[in-house]
Amino acid sequence: MEKIFAAITGVAGFVPDYVLTNKELETMVETNDEWIVARTGIKERRILKGEGTGTSHMAIPAVLDLLAKTNTKPEDVDLLICCTTTPDFVFPATGNLISAGTGLVNAFSYDLQAACSGFLFGLTTGAQFIESGRYKKVIVVGADKMSSIIDYTDRATCIIFGDAAAAVMLEPSADLGIIDFKHRTDAIGLPYLQMKAGGSRRPPSHETVDARHHVVYQEGAVVFKHAVTNMGEIAAELMARNNLPKEDLNWLVPHQANNRIIEATANRVGISLDKVTVNIQKYGNTTNATIPLCLWEFEKQFKKGDNLILTAFGGGFTWGAIYLKWAYDAQ
Ligand code: UT7
């Protein structure tokens, strides 16, 4: 039997209107534009405003745009995987709400949680359903309303994160699409990047709220050290095992957490920065949305057949890389 590849056949994104600039952050915490730009590369990020709005309110317009761009009837979609760390509710899954909001009446949907590596893990998971021959159209969404779990009195974390959503369509292809992946997890990361309460170990209480334990806790320097080596290493390993020399790599699509991590990863795989998708300056770290948001913004620059390496690192720790051949030339 001929091998079936899972190809990305379309991509769409959504960013909220509100722009939170470094200047505005200067009025909220002891920081300054120069420090933020020098240490992270971030100039501004988007924030989803509005009482009662959640991650699905960004994911739904992204998926609707994806359906329109790919000329897909909602009823033809088989599966939607929502990769998020900030679901609308603990349950039911945000994927259910996205499917309902976009008319995916014949699809089933679920959420996948792997912090900043979530979209990579979700893309790999969605690809299995295509490669097995079981399904023809799978949507993978990466979406996070990070502002809902950020402490805007903690200058070390509030400067980094932003809100966004982006989605890709996966369909069968005879020769283009996902070629290989390598993913890892290691619970050594637990103390350094987590939300301390709100889960089953420490359910919400007055004490956990008073202690600010429902927000992102990050020991940035430790996370940085692990991210800076692991992203580059896993991407390089994947290239080596697929006999992909750096000269044949057309694009590196890294998770957007810190410009210095992006540059170190590019150096490790040996690609020049003009072949690296970077939009961290505009959106900051949108967790599950960073990689599809890059695909969305750089879609027109990719050529059919281009070799792309996607790579991410995040809480858990989780990290990984995907090697894929881009499947279309955007109009
Ligand atoms: O996406 C998931 C994975 N997450 C990441 O990959 C994030 C990885 N970590 C990072 O990107 C960086 O560690 C940060 C951007 C979070 C922090 O940058 P850093 O260069 O590692 O700073 P640091 O935490 O080591 O702090 C250095 C100094 C400290 O001051 P002292 O103790 O040296 O006086 C901090 O208090 O910088 C200070 N600082 C700030 N100063 C101005 C921390 N945040 C700020 C700030 N403005 N916003």
mmCIF file of N, CA and C in Angstrom, residues 3-79:
data_model
loop_
_atom_site.group_PDB
_atom_site.id
_atom_site.type_symbol
_atom_site.label_atom_id
_atom_site.label_comp_id
_atom_site.label_asym_id
_atom_site.label_seq_id
_atom_site.Cartn_x
_atom_site.Cartn_y
_atom_site.Cartn_z
ATOM 1 N N LYS A 3 2.249 4.844 0.863
ATOM 2 C CA LYS A 3 2.203 5.623 2.108
ATOM 3 C C LYS A 3 1.359 6.882 1.911
ATOM 4 N N ILE A 4 0.562 7.222 2.910
ATOM 5 C CA ILE A 4 -0.208 8.482 2.886
ATOM 6 C C ILE A 4 0.498 9.472 3.810
ATOM 7 N N PHE A 5 0.774 10.648 3.280
ATOM 8 C CA PHE A 5 1.351 11.703 4.110
ATOM 9 C C PHE A 5 0.247 12.644 4.569
ATOM 10 N N ALA A 6 0.434 13.252 5.738
ATOM 11 C CA ALA A 6 -0.500 14.270 6.230
ATOM 12 C C ALA A 6 0.077 15.637 5.894
ATOM 13 N N ALA A 7 -0.591 16.344 4.977
ATOM 14 C CA ALA A 7 -0.069 17.641 4.518
ATOM 15 C C ALA A 7 -0.902 18.782 5.083
ATOM 16 N N ILE A 8 -0.226 19.871 5.420
ATOM 17 C CA ILE A 8 -0.943 21.102 5.769
ATOM 18 C C ILE A 8 -1.414 21.718 4.456
ATOM 19 N N THR A 9 -2.733 21.891 4.322
ATOM 20 C CA THR A 9 -3.281 22.419 3.063
ATOM 21 C C THR A 9 -3.883 23.811 3.238
ATOM 22 N N GLY A 10 -3.783 24.366 4.429
ATOM 23 C CA GLY A 10 -4.271 25.723 4.657
ATOM 24 C C GLY A 10 -3.968 26.138 6.079
ATOM 25 N N VAL A 11 -3.900 27.441 6.287
ATOM 26 C CA VAL A 11 -3.608 27.961 7.624
ATOM 27 C C VAL A 11 -4.310 29.306 7.785
ATOM 28 N N ALA A 12 -4.813 29.550 8.983
ATOM 29 C CA ALA A 12 -5.475 30.838 9.255
ATOM 30 C C ALA A 12 -5.223 31.224 10.706
ATOM 31 N N GLY A 13 -5.286 32.517 10.970
ATOM 32 C CA GLY A 13 -5.019 32.979 12.337
ATOM 33 C C GLY A 13 -5.955 34.083 12.757
ATOM 34 N N PHE A 14 -5.945 34.320 14.053
ATOM 35 C CA PHE A 14 -6.745 35.426 14.596
ATOM 36 C C PHE A 14 -5.978 36.031 15.760
ATOM 37 N N VAL A 15 -5.815 37.361 15.723
ATOM 38 C CA VAL A 15 -5.230 38.050 16.877
ATOM 39 C C VAL A 15 -6.209 39.130 17.338
ATOM 40 N N PRO A 16 -6.385 39.274 18.642
ATOM 41 C CA PRO A 16 -7.304 40.307 19.128
ATOM 42 C C PRO A 16 -6.791 41.704 18.804
ATOM 43 N N ASP A 17 -7.701 42.682 18.807
ATOM 44 C CA ASP A 17 -7.338 44.055 18.404
ATOM 45 C C ASP A 17 -6.441 44.772 19.410
ATOM 46 N N TYR A 18 -6.643 44.499 20.697
ATOM 47 C CA TYR A 18 -5.970 45.342 21.691
ATOM 48 C C TYR A 18 -4.460 45.072 21.707
ATOM 49 N N VAL A 19 -3.686 46.149 21.546
ATOM 50 C CA VAL A 19 -2.222 46.035 21.527
ATOM 51 C C VAL A 19 -1.672 46.507 22.873
ATOM 52 N N LEU A 20 -1.035 45.591 23.591
ATOM 53 C CA LEU A 20 -0.394 45.959 24.862
ATOM 54 C C LEU A 20 1.088 46.205 24.567
ATOM 55 N N THR A 21 1.476 47.476 24.629
ATOM 56 C CA THR A 21 2.845 47.848 24.260
ATOM 57 C C THR A 21 3.766 47.771 25.478
ATOM 58 N N ASN A 22 5.068 47.781 25.197
ATOM 59 C CA ASN A 22 6.030 47.835 26.298
ATOM 60 C C ASN A 22 5.849 49.122 27.102
ATOM 61 N N LYS A 23 5.492 50.199 26.404
ATOM 62 C CA LYS A 23 5.267 51.492 27.093
ATOM 63 C C LYS A 23 4.155 51.354 28.123
ATOM 64 N N GLU A 24 3.055 50.681 27.734
ATOM 65 C CA GLU A 24 1.953 50.518 28.696
ATOM 66 C C GLU A 24 2.391 49.627 29.863
ATOM 67 N N LEU A 25 3.198 48.596 29.568
ATOM 68 C CA LEU A 25 3.690 47.741 30.661
ATOM 69 C C LEU A 25 4.544 48.540 31.648
ATOM 70 N N GLU A 26 5.232 49.566 31.125
ATOM 71 C CA GLU A 26 6.051 50.415 32.006
ATOM 72 C C GLU A 26 5.201 51.095 33.069
ATOM 73 N N THR A 27 3.916 51.310 32.761
ATOM 74 C CA THR A 27 3.021 51.953 33.746
ATOM 75 C C THR A 27 2.452 50.923 34.738
ATOM 76 N N MET A 28 2.675 49.641 34.454
ATOM 77 C CA MET A 28 2.079 48.593 35.297
ATOM 78 C C MET A 28 3.099 47.955 36.237
ATOM 79 N N VAL A 29 4.336 47.756 35.748
ATOM 80 C CA VAL A 29 5.400 47.140 36.560
ATOM 81 C C VAL A 29 6.703 47.897 36.326
ATOM 82 N N GLU A 30 7.672 47.631 37.201
ATOM 83 C CA GLU A 30 8.996 48.265 37.105
ATOM 84 C C GLU A 30 9.764 47.616 35.947
ATOM 85 N N THR A 31 9.630 48.179 34.766
ATOM 86 C CA THR A 31 10.340 47.634 33.612
ATOM 87 C C THR A 31 10.528 48.758 32.602
ATOM 88 N N ASN A 32 11.162 48.445 31.500
ATOM 89 C CA ASN A 32 11.286 49.457 30.450
ATOM 90 C C ASN A 32 11.448 48.780 29.094
ATOM 91 N N ASP A 33 11.083 49.550 28.077
ATOM 92 C CA ASP A 33 11.081 49.051 26.702
ATOM 93 C C ASP A 33 12.448 48.467 26.308
ATOM 94 N N GLU A 34 13.534 49.164 26.686
ATOM 95 C CA GLU A 34 14.880 48.726 26.283
ATOM 96 C C GLU A 34 15.182 47.336 26.850
ATOM 97 N N TRP A 35 14.868 47.139 28.146
ATOM 98 C CA TRP A 35 15.130 45.837 28.777
ATOM 99 C C TRP A 35 14.334 44.746 28.069
ATOM 100 N N ILE A 36 13.057 45.002 27.851
ATOM 101 C CA ILE A 36 12.202 43.955 27.262
ATOM 102 C C ILE A 36 12.692 43.601 25.852
ATOM 103 N N VAL A 37 12.992 44.615 25.058
ATOM 104 C CA VAL A 37 13.424 44.344 23.677
ATOM 105 C C VAL A 37 14.781 43.623 23.686
ATOM 106 N N ALA A 38 15.697 44.099 24.538
ATOM 107 C CA ALA A 38 17.035 43.487 24.555
ATOM 108 C C ALA A 38 16.987 42.046 25.056
ATOM 109 N N ARG A 39 16.183 41.768 26.087
ATOM 110 C CA ARG A 39 16.183 40.432 26.704
ATOM 111 C C ARG A 39 15.260 39.439 26.019
ATOM 112 N N THR A 40 14.218 39.961 25.283
ATOM 113 C CA THR A 40 13.233 39.034 24.700
ATOM 114 C C THR A 40 12.959 39.261 23.216
ATOM 115 N N GLY A 41 13.145 40.495 22.731
ATOM 116 C CA GLY A 41 12.781 40.817 21.344
ATOM 117 C C GLY A 41 11.336 41.257 21.182
ATOM 118 N N ILE A 42 10.584 41.297 22.292
ATOM 119 C CA ILE A 42 9.145 41.614 22.199
ATOM 120 C C ILE A 42 8.915 43.131 22.304
ATOM 121 N N LYS A 43 8.099 43.645 21.367
ATOM 122 C CA LYS A 43 7.751 45.073 21.411
ATOM 123 C C LYS A 43 6.303 45.272 21.851
ATOM 124 N N GLU A 44 5.445 44.363 21.438
ATOM 125 C CA GLU A 44 4.036 44.449 21.828
ATOM 126 C C GLU A 44 3.412 43.069 21.756
ATOM 127 N N ARG A 45 2.248 42.941 22.360
ATOM 128 C CA ARG A 45 1.500 41.683 22.314
ATOM 129 C C ARG A 45 0.021 42.035 22.290
ATOM 130 N N ARG A 46 -0.824 41.067 21.850
ATOM 131 C CA ARG A 46 -2.262 41.310 21.748
ATOM 132 C C ARG A 46 -2.959 40.739 22.975
ATOM 133 N N ILE A 47 -4.032 41.430 23.387
ATOM 134 C CA ILE A 47 -4.796 40.990 24.554
ATOM 135 C C ILE A 47 -6.273 40.918 24.185
ATOM 136 N N LEU A 48 -6.895 39.778 24.535
ATOM 137 C CA LEU A 48 -8.339 39.623 24.292
ATOM 138 C C LEU A 48 -9.095 40.277 25.443
ATOM 139 N N LYS A 49 -9.802 41.350 25.110
ATOM 140 C CA LYS A 49 -10.578 42.066 26.132
ATOM 141 C C LYS A 49 -12.013 41.565 26.100
ATOM 142 N N GLY A 50 -12.791 41.959 27.092
ATOM 143 C CA GLY A 50 -14.226 41.647 27.087
ATOM 144 C C GLY A 50 -14.593 40.616 28.117
ATOM 145 N N GLU A 51 -15.525 40.988 28.971
ATOM 146 C CA GLU A 51 -16.028 40.092 30.020
ATOM 147 C C GLU A 51 -16.559 38.794 29.395
ATOM 148 N N GLY A 52 -16.160 37.682 29.927
ATOM 149 C CA GLY A 52 -16.722 36.411 29.478
ATOM 150 C C GLY A 52 -16.157 35.889 28.164
ATOM 151 N N THR A 53 -15.087 36.507 27.668
ATOM 152 C CA THR A 53 -14.480 35.978 26.439
ATOM 153 C C THR A 53 -13.352 35.009 26.803
ATOM 154 N N GLY A 54 -13.287 33.915 26.062
ATOM 155 C CA GLY A 54 -12.264 32.904 26.332
ATOM 156 C C GLY A 54 -11.507 32.532 25.068
ATOM 157 N N THR A 55 -10.686 31.525 25.208
ATOM 158 C CA THR A 55 -9.838 31.060 24.106
ATOM 159 C C THR A 55 -10.665 30.729 22.857
ATOM 160 N N SER A 56 -11.846 30.136 23.050
ATOM 161 C CA SER A 56 -12.657 29.744 21.882
ATOM 162 C C SER A 56 -13.067 30.963 21.051
ATOM 163 N N HIS A 57 -13.154 32.123 21.691
ATOM 164 C CA HIS A 57 -13.574 33.315 20.933
ATOM 165 C C HIS A 57 -12.500 33.787 19.953
ATOM 166 N N MET A 58 -11.295 33.329 20.116
ATOM 167 C CA MET A 58 -10.243 33.591 19.110
ATOM 168 C C MET A 58 -10.138 32.414 18.140
ATOM 169 N N ALA A 59 -10.314 31.206 18.676
ATOM 170 C CA ALA A 59 -10.165 30.011 17.829
ATOM 171 C C ALA A 59 -11.291 29.920 16.792
ATOM 172 N N ILE A 60 -12.498 30.305 17.178
ATOM 173 C CA ILE A 60 -13.625 30.183 16.237
ATOM 174 C C ILE A 60 -13.397 31.041 14.977
ATOM 175 N N PRO A 61 -13.066 32.325 15.100
ATOM 176 C CA PRO A 61 -12.804 33.066 13.852
ATOM 177 C C PRO A 61 -11.620 32.524 13.053
ATOM 178 N N ALA A 62 -10.619 31.985 13.748
ATOM 179 C CA ALA A 62 -9.477 31.404 13.013
ATOM 180 C C ALA A 62 -9.945 30.196 12.203
ATOM 181 N N VAL A 63 -10.764 29.339 12.800
ATOM 182 C CA VAL A 63 -11.227 28.131 12.093
ATOM 183 C C VAL A 63 -12.200 28.507 10.969
ATOM 184 N N LEU A 64 -13.063 29.488 11.219
ATOM 185 C CA LEU A 64 -13.986 29.925 10.152
ATOM 186 C C LEU A 64 -13.197 30.432 8.943
ATOM 187 N N ASP A 65 -12.149 31.191 9.202
ATOM 188 C CA ASP A 65 -11.312 31.690 8.109
ATOM 189 C C ASP A 65 -10.605 30.534 7.395
ATOM 190 N N LEU A 66 -10.166 29.549 8.180
ATOM 191 C CA LEU A 66 -9.504 28.372 7.591
ATOM 192 C C LEU A 66 -10.467 27.621 6.661
ATOM 193 N N LEU A 67 -11.711 27.439 7.110
ATOM 194 C CA LEU A 67 -12.703 26.743 6.271
ATOM 195 C C LEU A 67 -12.920 27.516 4.972
ATOM 196 N N ALA A 68 -13.012 28.847 5.082
ATOM 197 C CA ALA A 68 -13.235 29.668 3.880
ATOM 198 C C ALA A 68 -12.035 29.583 2.935
ATOM 199 N N LYS A 69 -10.826 29.723 3.503
ATOM 200 C CA LYS A 69 -9.612 29.715 2.666
ATOM 201 C C LYS A 69 -9.407 28.389 1.945
ATOM 202 N N THR A 70 -9.817 27.294 2.585
ATOM 203 C CA THR A 70 -9.577 25.974 1.989
ATOM 204 C C THR A 70 -10.820 25.442 1.276
ATOM 205 N N ASN A 71 -11.836 26.310 1.153
ATOM 206 C CA ASN A 71 -13.096 25.888 0.502
ATOM 207 C C ASN A 71 -13.636 24.592 1.095
ATOM 208 N N THR A 72 -13.626 24.525 2.402
ATOM 209 C CA THR A 72 -14.076 23.304 3.079
ATOM 210 C C THR A 72 -15.471 23.509 3.656
ATOM 211 N N LYS A 73 -16.344 22.550 3.387
ATOM 212 C CA LYS A 73 -17.668 22.577 4.024
ATOM 213 C C LYS A 73 -17.483 22.090 5.464
ATOM 214 N N PRO A 74 -18.045 22.794 6.429
ATOM 215 C CA PRO A 74 -17.846 22.388 7.830
ATOM 216 C C PRO A 74 -18.226 20.930 8.085
ATOM 217 N N GLU A 75 -19.251 20.463 7.396
ATOM 218 C CA GLU A 75 -19.711 19.080 7.651
ATOM 219 C C GLU A 75 -18.730 18.029 7.127
ATOM 220 N N ASP A 76 -17.753 18.451 6.320
ATOM 221 C CA ASP A 76 -16.767 17.495 5.795
ATOM 222 C C ASP A 76 -15.574 17.272 6.739
ATOM 223 N N VAL A 77 -15.485 18.070 7.793
ATOM 224 C CA VAL A 77 -14.342 17.922 8.710
ATOM 225 C C VAL A 77 -14.590 16.735 9.639
ATOM 226 N N ASP A 78 -13.546 15.894 9.789
ATOM 227 C CA ASP A 78 -13.682 14.659 10.570
ATOM 228 C C ASP A 78 -13.324 14.836 12.042
ATOM 229 N N LEU A 79 -12.333 15.714 12.281
ATOM 230 C CA LEU A 79 -11.773 15.799 13.640
ATOM 231 C C LEU A 79 -11.203 17.199 13.846
#
